[in-house]
Tab-separated table of C-alpha atoms in Angstrom:
chain	number	residue	atom	x	y	z
A	1202	MET	CA	1.565	9.324	-2.482
A	1203	SER	CA	1.564	11.893	0.204
A	1204	ARG	CA	3.405	14.872	-1.155
A	1205	THR	CA	4.569	16.696	1.935
A	1206	SER	CA	6.342	20.012	1.560
A	1207	ASN	CA	9.319	19.113	3.693
A	1208	SER	CA	11.950	17.427	1.612
A	1209	ALA	CA	12.610	14.690	4.157
A	1210	ALA	CA	9.114	13.275	4.034
A	1211	SER	CA	9.039	13.657	0.236
A	1212	ALA	CA	12.317	11.781	-0.132
A	1213	SER	CA	11.002	8.991	2.055
A	1214	LEU	CA	7.709	8.806	0.151
A	1215	ASN	CA	9.254	8.846	-3.331
A	1216	GLN	CA	11.649	6.052	-2.426
A	1217	LEU	CA	8.800	4.061	-0.875
A	1218	THR	CA	6.876	4.161	-4.171
A	1219	VAL	CA	9.849	2.623	-5.981
A	1220	ASN	CA	10.769	-0.007	-3.436
A	1221	ASP	CA	7.546	-1.168	-1.818
A	1222	THR	CA	6.625	-3.676	-4.483
A	1223	HIS	CA	10.113	-5.198	-4.350
A	1224	SER	CA	9.970	-5.843	-0.610
A	1225	SER	CA	12.557	-3.123	-0.002
A	1226	ALA	CA	10.390	-0.117	0.724
A	1227	ALA	CA	11.818	0.067	4.210
A	1228	SER	CA	15.233	0.893	2.818
A	1229	ALA	CA	14.023	4.142	1.304
A	1230	ALA	CA	13.286	5.684	4.661
A	1231	SER	CA	16.970	5.629	5.557
A	1232	LYS	CA	18.013	7.634	2.484
A	1233	VAL	CA	18.218	10.992	4.233
A	1234	SER	CA	20.878	11.279	6.907
A	1235	ASN	CA	19.782	11.912	10.467
A	1236	GLY	CA	21.419	15.329	10.625
A	1237	ASP	CA	19.873	16.539	7.373
A	1238	PHE	CA	16.487	15.151	8.313
A	1239	GLU	CA	16.452	16.931	11.681
A	1240	LYS	CA	17.571	20.197	10.052
A	1241	GLN	CA	14.842	19.981	7.433
A	1242	ILE	CA	12.214	19.179	10.052
A	1243	GLN	CA	13.244	22.242	12.068
A	1244	GLN	CA	12.814	24.430	8.985
A	1245	THR	CA	9.378	22.967	8.288
A	1246	GLU	CA	8.340	23.319	11.926
A	1247	THR	CA	9.166	27.027	11.819
A	1248	ALA	CA	7.050	27.515	8.699
A	1249	SER	CA	4.110	25.439	9.926
A	1250	ALA	CA	3.967	27.136	13.307
A	1251	THR	CA	2.968	30.469	11.721
A	1252	ALA	CA	-0.248	29.181	10.123
A	1253	THR	CA	-3.520	28.382	11.866
A	1254	PRO	CA	-5.081	25.182	10.476
A	1255	ARG	CA	-8.769	24.920	9.716
A	1256	TRP	CA	-10.867	22.096	11.147
A	1257	TRP	CA	-10.310	19.728	8.224
A	1258	GLU	CA	-6.560	20.359	7.989
A	1259	SER	CA	-3.793	18.476	9.755
A	1260	LYS	CA	-2.649	20.152	12.945
A	1261	SER	CA	1.059	20.386	13.650
A	1262	LEU	CA	2.401	18.052	16.322
A	1263	GLU	CA	6.032	19.157	16.147
A	1264	HIS	CA	6.063	19.410	19.939
A	1265	LYS	CA	5.899	15.615	20.038
A	1266	PRO	CA	9.387	14.081	20.353
A	1267	LEU	CA	10.985	12.125	17.510
A	1268	ASP	CA	11.483	8.383	18.075
A	1269	GLY	CA	8.873	8.560	20.827
A	1270	ALA	CA	6.043	6.300	21.930
A	1271	TYR	CA	3.412	7.952	19.755
A	1272	GLY	CA	5.558	7.291	16.694
A	1273	TRP	CA	5.270	3.558	17.321
A	1274	ILE	CA	1.486	3.929	17.672
A	1275	VAL	CA	1.489	5.496	14.201
A	1276	VAL	CA	3.605	2.579	12.956
A	1277	ALA	CA	1.170	0.033	14.392
A	1278	SER	CA	-1.795	1.861	12.842
A	1279	GLY	CA	-0.118	2.032	9.445
A	1280	CYS	CA	0.758	-1.656	9.608
A	1281	VAL	CA	-2.846	-2.597	10.369
A	1282	MET	CA	-4.238	-0.419	7.574
A	1283	LEU	CA	-1.821	-1.883	5.016
A	1284	MET	CA	-2.753	-5.328	6.294
A	1285	PHE	CA	-6.168	-4.909	4.687
A	1286	SER	CA	-5.545	-2.513	1.786
A	1287	MET	CA	-2.581	-4.382	0.294
A	1288	GLY	CA	-3.453	-7.674	1.986
A	1289	CYS	CA	-6.659	-7.907	-0.053
A	1290	VAL	CA	-4.651	-7.338	-3.224
A	1291	ASN	CA	-2.146	-10.015	-2.227
A	1292	SER	CA	-4.906	-12.548	-1.574
A	1293	TYR	CA	-6.960	-11.872	-4.714
A	1294	GLY	CA	-5.600	-15.076	-6.241
A	1295	MET	CA	-8.132	-17.005	-4.139
A	1296	TYR	CA	-11.030	-15.109	-5.710
A	1297	GLN	CA	-9.591	-15.423	-9.209
A	1298	THR	CA	-9.296	-19.201	-8.862
A	1299	TYR	CA	-12.937	-19.494	-7.759
A	1300	TYR	CA	-14.137	-17.102	-10.453
A	1301	HIS	CA	-12.309	-19.082	-13.135
A	1302	LEU	CA	-13.307	-22.567	-12.014
A	1303	VAL	CA	-16.828	-22.032	-10.652
A	1304	GLN	CA	-18.440	-18.625	-11.043
A	1305	PHE	CA	-17.269	-17.597	-14.532
A	1306	PRO	CA	-15.947	-20.778	-16.183
A	1307	ASP	CA	-16.480	-19.368	-19.684
A	1308	GLU	CA	-14.399	-16.248	-19.051
A	1309	HIS	CA	-10.731	-16.257	-20.029
A	1310	VAL	CA	-8.326	-16.017	-17.120
A	1311	SER	CA	-6.804	-12.861	-18.613
A	1312	THR	CA	-10.192	-11.166	-18.275
A	1313	LEU	CA	-10.546	-12.242	-14.664
A	1314	SER	CA	-7.057	-10.986	-13.865
A	1315	TRP	CA	-8.162	-7.453	-14.714
A	1316	VAL	CA	-9.765	-7.205	-11.275
A	1317	GLY	CA	-6.473	-7.781	-9.459
A	1318	THR	CA	-4.460	-5.807	-11.997
A	1319	LEU	CA	-6.660	-2.751	-11.581
A	1320	GLN	CA	-6.534	-3.072	-7.808
A	1321	PHE	CA	-2.804	-2.440	-7.895
A	1322	GLY	CA	-2.630	-0.203	-10.973
A	1323	VAL	CA	-5.385	2.260	-10.109
A	1324	MET	CA	-4.130	2.444	-6.539
A	1325	ASN	CA	-0.774	3.718	-7.794
A	1326	VAL	CA	-2.269	6.102	-10.370
A	1327	PHE	CA	-4.721	7.532	-7.840
A	1328	GLY	CA	-1.772	8.073	-5.495
A	1329	ILE	CA	-1.263	11.505	-7.100
A	1330	PRO	CA	-4.683	12.964	-6.148
A	1331	ALA	CA	-4.520	11.075	-2.853
A	1332	GLY	CA	-1.236	12.804	-2.106
A	1333	ILE	CA	-2.786	16.177	-2.893
A	1334	LEU	CA	-5.615	15.427	-0.468
A	1335	CYS	CA	-3.120	14.556	2.247
A	1336	GLU	CA	-1.507	17.977	1.790
A	1337	ARG	CA	-4.807	19.780	2.311
A	1338	VAL	CA	-6.896	17.525	4.543
A	1339	ASP	CA	-6.225	15.826	7.863
A	1340	THR	CA	-4.634	12.454	7.103
A	1341	ARG	CA	-6.892	10.802	9.670
A	1342	LEU	CA	-9.923	11.872	7.652
A	1343	VAL	CA	-8.316	10.739	4.389
A	1344	SER	CA	-7.551	7.311	5.881
A	1345	PHE	CA	-11.052	6.933	7.298
A	1346	VAL	CA	-12.743	7.816	4.004
A	1347	GLY	CA	-10.456	5.351	2.212
A	1348	GLY	CA	-11.540	2.564	4.557
A	1349	VAL	CA	-15.208	3.393	4.006
A	1350	ILE	CA	-14.762	3.271	0.215
A	1351	MET	CA	-12.946	-0.091	0.419
A	1352	ALA	CA	-15.659	-1.581	2.614
A	1353	ILE	CA	-18.545	-0.323	0.465
A	1354	SER	CA	-16.879	-1.491	-2.764
A	1355	LEU	CA	-16.488	-5.060	-1.472
A	1356	ILE	CA	-20.028	-5.193	-0.124
A	1357	ILE	CA	-21.422	-3.968	-3.450
A	1358	ALA	CA	-19.178	-6.451	-5.299
A	1359	SER	CA	-20.782	-9.263	-3.304
A	1360	PHE	CA	-24.026	-8.631	-5.225
A	1361	CYS	CA	-22.296	-8.568	-8.631
A	1362	ASP	CA	-22.132	-12.288	-9.300
A	1363	ASP	CA	-23.678	-12.223	-12.762
A	1364	ALA	CA	-21.107	-10.228	-14.770
A	1365	ILE	CA	-17.348	-9.881	-14.521
A	1366	TRP	CA	-17.412	-6.233	-15.650
A	1367	LYS	CA	-19.285	-5.339	-12.478
A	1368	LEU	CA	-16.539	-6.919	-10.380
A	1369	ILE	CA	-13.921	-5.053	-12.399
A	1370	ILE	CA	-15.605	-1.773	-11.465
A	1371	THR	CA	-16.347	-2.535	-7.802
A	1372	GLN	CA	-13.734	-4.981	-6.544
A	1373	GLY	CA	-11.138	-3.627	-8.958
A	1374	ILE	CA	-11.414	0.135	-9.554
A	1375	VAL	CA	-13.507	1.464	-6.661
A	1376	PHE	CA	-11.690	-0.669	-4.080
A	1377	SER	CA	-8.303	0.539	-5.316
A	1378	ILE	CA	-9.356	4.206	-5.029
A	1379	GLY	CA	-10.176	3.651	-1.378
A	1380	ALA	CA	-7.004	1.610	-0.878
A	1381	SER	CA	-4.876	4.474	-2.226
A	1382	LEU	CA	-6.391	6.839	0.344
A	1383	VAL	CA	-5.294	4.384	3.018
A	1384	PHE	CA	-1.965	3.388	1.475
A	1385	ILE	CA	-0.570	6.905	0.971
A	1386	PRO	CA	-0.842	8.190	4.576
A	1387	SER	CA	0.187	4.894	6.135
A	1388	THR	CA	3.443	4.710	4.134
A	1389	SER	CA	4.438	8.373	4.304
A	1390	ILE	CA	3.447	9.572	7.782
A	1391	PRO	CA	5.521	7.149	9.942
A	1392	ALA	CA	8.818	8.458	8.525
A	1393	GLN	CA	8.052	11.885	10.027
A	1394	TRP	CA	8.148	10.447	13.540
A	1395	PHE	CA	11.602	8.840	13.417
A	1396	THR	CA	15.245	9.560	12.747
A	1397	LYS	CA	17.259	6.798	14.422
A	1398	ARG	CA	14.948	3.861	13.730
A	1399	ARG	CA	13.254	5.192	10.594
A	1400	ALA	CA	14.160	2.219	8.389
A	1401	LEU	CA	12.856	-0.277	10.935
A	1402	ALA	CA	9.673	1.731	11.542
A	1403	VAL	CA	8.752	2.030	7.862
A	1404	GLY	CA	9.747	-1.601	7.330
A	1405	ILE	CA	7.251	-2.700	9.967
A	1406	VAL	CA	4.543	-0.597	8.339
A	1407	VAL	CA	4.990	-2.006	4.836
A	1408	ALA	CA	5.296	-5.509	6.295
A	1409	GLY	CA	1.600	-5.144	7.036
A	1410	SER	CA	0.804	-6.000	3.418
A	1411	GLY	CA	2.656	-9.290	3.762
A	1412	ILE	CA	1.040	-10.006	7.127
A	1413	GLY	CA	-2.363	-9.325	5.614
A	1414	GLY	CA	-1.738	-11.686	2.735
A	1415	LEU	CA	-0.368	-14.243	5.188
A	1416	TRP	CA	-3.645	-14.693	7.048
A	1417	LEU	CA	-6.148	-13.278	4.549
A	1418	THR	CA	-5.208	-15.899	1.948
A	1419	PRO	CA	-6.251	-18.979	3.996
A	1420	ALA	CA	-9.092	-17.030	5.617
A	1421	THR	CA	-10.481	-16.029	2.228
A	1422	ARG	CA	-10.238	-19.585	0.950
A	1423	ALA	CA	-12.078	-20.870	4.049
A	1424	MET	CA	-14.835	-18.274	3.679
A	1425	ILE	CA	-15.259	-19.033	-0.029
A	1426	ASP	CA	-15.435	-22.787	0.616
A	1427	GLN	CA	-17.926	-22.454	3.470
A	1428	LEU	CA	-19.977	-19.396	2.509
A	1429	GLY	CA	-19.210	-18.513	-1.117
A	1430	THR	CA	-17.604	-15.421	-2.614
A	1431	ALA	CA	-20.559	-13.147	-1.801
A	1432	TRP	CA	-20.312	-13.555	1.953
A	1433	ALA	CA	-16.520	-13.653	1.815
A	1434	LEU	CA	-16.581	-10.168	0.274
A	1435	ARG	CA	-19.185	-8.892	2.740
A	1436	ILE	CA	-17.355	-10.166	5.797
A	1437	THR	CA	-14.064	-8.741	4.564
A	1438	GLY	CA	-15.705	-5.377	3.903
A	1439	ILE	CA	-17.241	-5.218	7.371
A	1440	ILE	CA	-13.920	-6.092	9.025
A	1441	ILE	CA	-12.098	-3.458	6.955
A	1442	PHE	CA	-14.580	-0.775	8.025
A	1443	ALA	CA	-14.337	-1.655	11.719
A	1444	VAL	CA	-10.560	-2.026	11.939
A	1445	ASN	CA	-9.625	0.844	9.633
A	1446	SER	CA	-11.982	3.236	11.444
A	1447	VAL	CA	-10.065	2.697	14.675
A	1448	ALA	CA	-6.578	2.669	13.145
A	1449	SER	CA	-7.174	5.880	11.179
A	1450	LEU	CA	-7.712	7.796	14.431
A	1451	PHE	CA	-3.971	7.552	15.158
A	1452	MET	CA	-2.667	8.270	11.648
A	1453	ARG	CA	-1.657	11.832	12.494
A	1454	SER	CA	0.938	13.796	10.596
A	1455	ARG	CA	3.654	15.221	12.845
A	1456	LEU	CA	4.065	18.310	10.665
A	1457	ARG	CA	1.417	20.502	9.116
A	1458	VAL	CA	2.528	20.598	5.509
A	1459	GLN	CA	2.141	23.549	3.179
A	1460	THR	CA	0.633	23.155	-0.266
A	1461	ARG	CA	2.833	23.489	-3.323
A	1462	ASP	CA	2.331	25.372	-6.566
A	1463	LYS	CA	3.235	22.375	-8.737
A	1464	ILE	CA	1.082	19.299	-8.407
A	1465	VAL	CA	3.598	17.167	-10.311
A	1466	ASP	CA	7.189	18.317	-10.780
A	1467	PHE	CA	8.279	16.874	-14.121
A	1468	GLY	CA	11.673	18.538	-13.721
A	1469	VAL	CA	12.923	15.484	-11.838
A	1470	PHE	CA	12.911	13.544	-15.116
A	1471	ARG	CA	15.890	15.599	-16.212
A	1472	ASP	CA	17.933	13.775	-13.586
A	1473	MET	CA	19.312	10.682	-15.319
A	1474	ARG	CA	19.663	8.781	-12.045
A	1475	PHE	CA	16.012	9.324	-11.190
A	1476	LEU	CA	14.959	8.434	-14.732
A	1477	LEU	CA	16.821	5.107	-14.637
A	1478	ILE	CA	15.346	4.195	-11.257
A	1479	PHE	CA	11.879	5.181	-12.499
A	1480	ILE	CA	12.132	3.027	-15.630
A	1481	GLY	CA	13.501	0.090	-13.657
A	1482	ALA	CA	10.717	0.319	-11.100
A	1483	VAL	CA	8.020	0.453	-13.792
A	1484	CYS	CA	9.436	-2.621	-15.527
A	1485	ALA	CA	9.783	-4.560	-12.287
A	1486	THR	CA	6.321	-3.757	-10.944
A	1487	THR	CA	4.750	-4.800	-14.248
A	1488	GLY	CA	5.160	-8.455	-13.329
A	1489	TYR	CA	5.229	-8.194	-9.559
A	1490	PHE	CA	1.702	-9.457	-8.863
A	1491	THR	CA	1.573	-12.076	-11.620
A	1492	PRO	CA	2.621	-14.965	-9.326
A	1493	LEU	CA	0.206	-13.833	-6.619
A	1494	PHE	CA	-2.747	-13.845	-9.008
A	1495	SER	CA	-1.872	-16.894	-11.102
A	1496	LEU	CA	-0.230	-19.420	-8.770
A	1497	PRO	CA	-3.404	-20.944	-7.260
A	1498	SER	CA	-5.092	-21.649	-10.610
A	1499	PHE	CA	-1.752	-22.680	-12.164
A	1500	ALA	CA	-1.189	-25.194	-9.367
A	1501	GLN	CA	-4.606	-26.752	-9.961
A	1502	GLN	CA	-4.933	-26.730	-13.742
A	1503	VAL	CA	-1.349	-27.165	-14.937
A	1504	VAL	CA	0.526	-28.908	-12.145
A	1505	GLY	CA	-2.490	-30.919	-11.009
A	1506	LYS	CA	-2.241	-29.972	-7.336
A	1507	SER	CA	-5.104	-29.342	-4.941
A	1508	ASN	CA	-6.618	-25.982	-4.123
A	1509	SER	CA	-4.993	-26.071	-0.701
A	1510	PHE	CA	-1.583	-26.408	-2.357
A	1511	GLY	CA	-2.106	-23.123	-4.214
A	1512	THR	CA	-3.249	-21.488	-0.997
A	1513	ASN	CA	-0.112	-22.662	0.771
A	1514	LEU	CA	2.054	-21.215	-1.999
A	1515	LEU	CA	0.501	-17.770	-1.545
A	1516	THR	CA	0.886	-18.054	2.214
A	1517	ILE	CA	4.583	-18.858	1.869
A	1518	ILE	CA	5.116	-15.927	-0.508
A	1519	ASN	CA	3.442	-13.507	1.883
A	1520	ALA	CA	5.367	-14.879	4.860
A	1521	ALA	CA	8.679	-14.408	3.057
A	1522	SER	CA	7.563	-10.945	1.964
A	1523	THR	CA	6.855	-9.967	5.566
A	1524	VAL	CA	10.358	-10.914	6.688
A	1525	GLY	CA	11.931	-9.286	3.645
A	1526	ARG	CA	10.133	-5.968	4.065
A	1527	ILE	CA	11.459	-5.578	7.588
A	1528	GLY	CA	14.920	-6.988	6.955
A	1529	THR	CA	15.796	-5.133	3.765
A	1530	GLY	CA	15.604	-1.802	5.556
A	1531	GLU	CA	18.496	-2.740	7.791
A	1532	VAL	CA	20.350	-4.380	4.898
A	1533	ALA	CA	20.029	-1.190	2.856
A	1534	ARG	CA	21.456	0.817	5.737
A	1535	LEU	CA	24.640	-1.241	5.407
A	1536	LEU	CA	24.835	-1.914	1.651
A	1537	GLY	CA	22.971	1.077	0.210
A	1538	ASN	CA	19.459	1.524	-1.150
A	1539	ILE	CA	20.182	0.944	-4.832
A	1540	ASN	CA	22.427	-2.055	-4.177
A	1541	THR	CA	19.729	-3.663	-2.046
A	1542	MET	CA	17.001	-2.976	-4.605
A	1543	VAL	CA	19.091	-4.479	-7.429
A	1544	MET	CA	19.868	-7.534	-5.320
A	1545	CYS	CA	16.202	-8.114	-4.391
A	1546	THR	CA	15.035	-7.642	-7.970
A	1547	PHE	CA	17.651	-10.056	-9.294
A	1548	VAL	CA	16.774	-12.761	-6.753
A	1549	SER	CA	13.029	-12.331	-7.449
A	1550	SER	CA	13.614	-12.689	-11.181
A	1551	LEU	CA	15.595	-15.903	-10.704
A	1552	SER	CA	12.896	-17.381	-8.487
A	1553	ILE	CA	10.239	-16.942	-11.191
A	1554	LEU	CA	12.430	-18.682	-13.767
């Protein structure tokens, strides 16, 4: 995650990490009160104005107004970038079904699921170095490089049709490293541009992952049926490169952040409230993507439904996720962040039962 030096952006980012996978990431952006947020931004603006950035560093845009038009451009760019980074993860179930039934019929499904598992897992682990990069390098450059890595990894994966371990490395690990470089700026930067509508703005951004899964799922299935997995991966990679290259141009940080002495502050674990939220988030995210990866093959092999039925299930999940990511931000503003997160987690658990 982007680890900005101003406490407002850090609070927004830390909450986003906990809540994004529960469709309530938008609620985290409303944690800091408007008055405190504006005061903290003023303090950071004063500090950032004294330093002259080098060519690769983010330049301060504190002269730009909060809640302005450019802020919504940043929101749109972040939404589009998440549409492909997280959207590809959400639609991996289509690839796993084809791998299991056609391409690697002798491989156990648990082995095939490592590709999707690593996509999400490595992306979160690599969020720490990605956040450090965002503190020292222009976030537009970080986002662009992330898109290039994602595109190259998928194109290389299209030639790895003879061994699953090659797909684990390319489509799983390398793709997720690039996705983290895209995910971190797109979820942390928009909060810097808003005070009044921060929850709605961040909610729209994280809804991009649901929107991506909404159309990428049937599109991926159509490409696999008509062209095979190789060309499905190549086409997706080319689209990611083209779209992300344009969107990354607008992913500008409003404040030029200052680097910190501590890369990871383990002192926060002494706060019991943080520790409980951390443990709860880890437990919840452990099974978050299981339905997305397993539903298509489960619908075909266990329930006896068609491949299109499994595709429709994933589409419905992503559609509901899109609405939930936007709506929970406003719900959290009324009921509270923790209350909303507990409610969403409880309902999700019941639905799986």
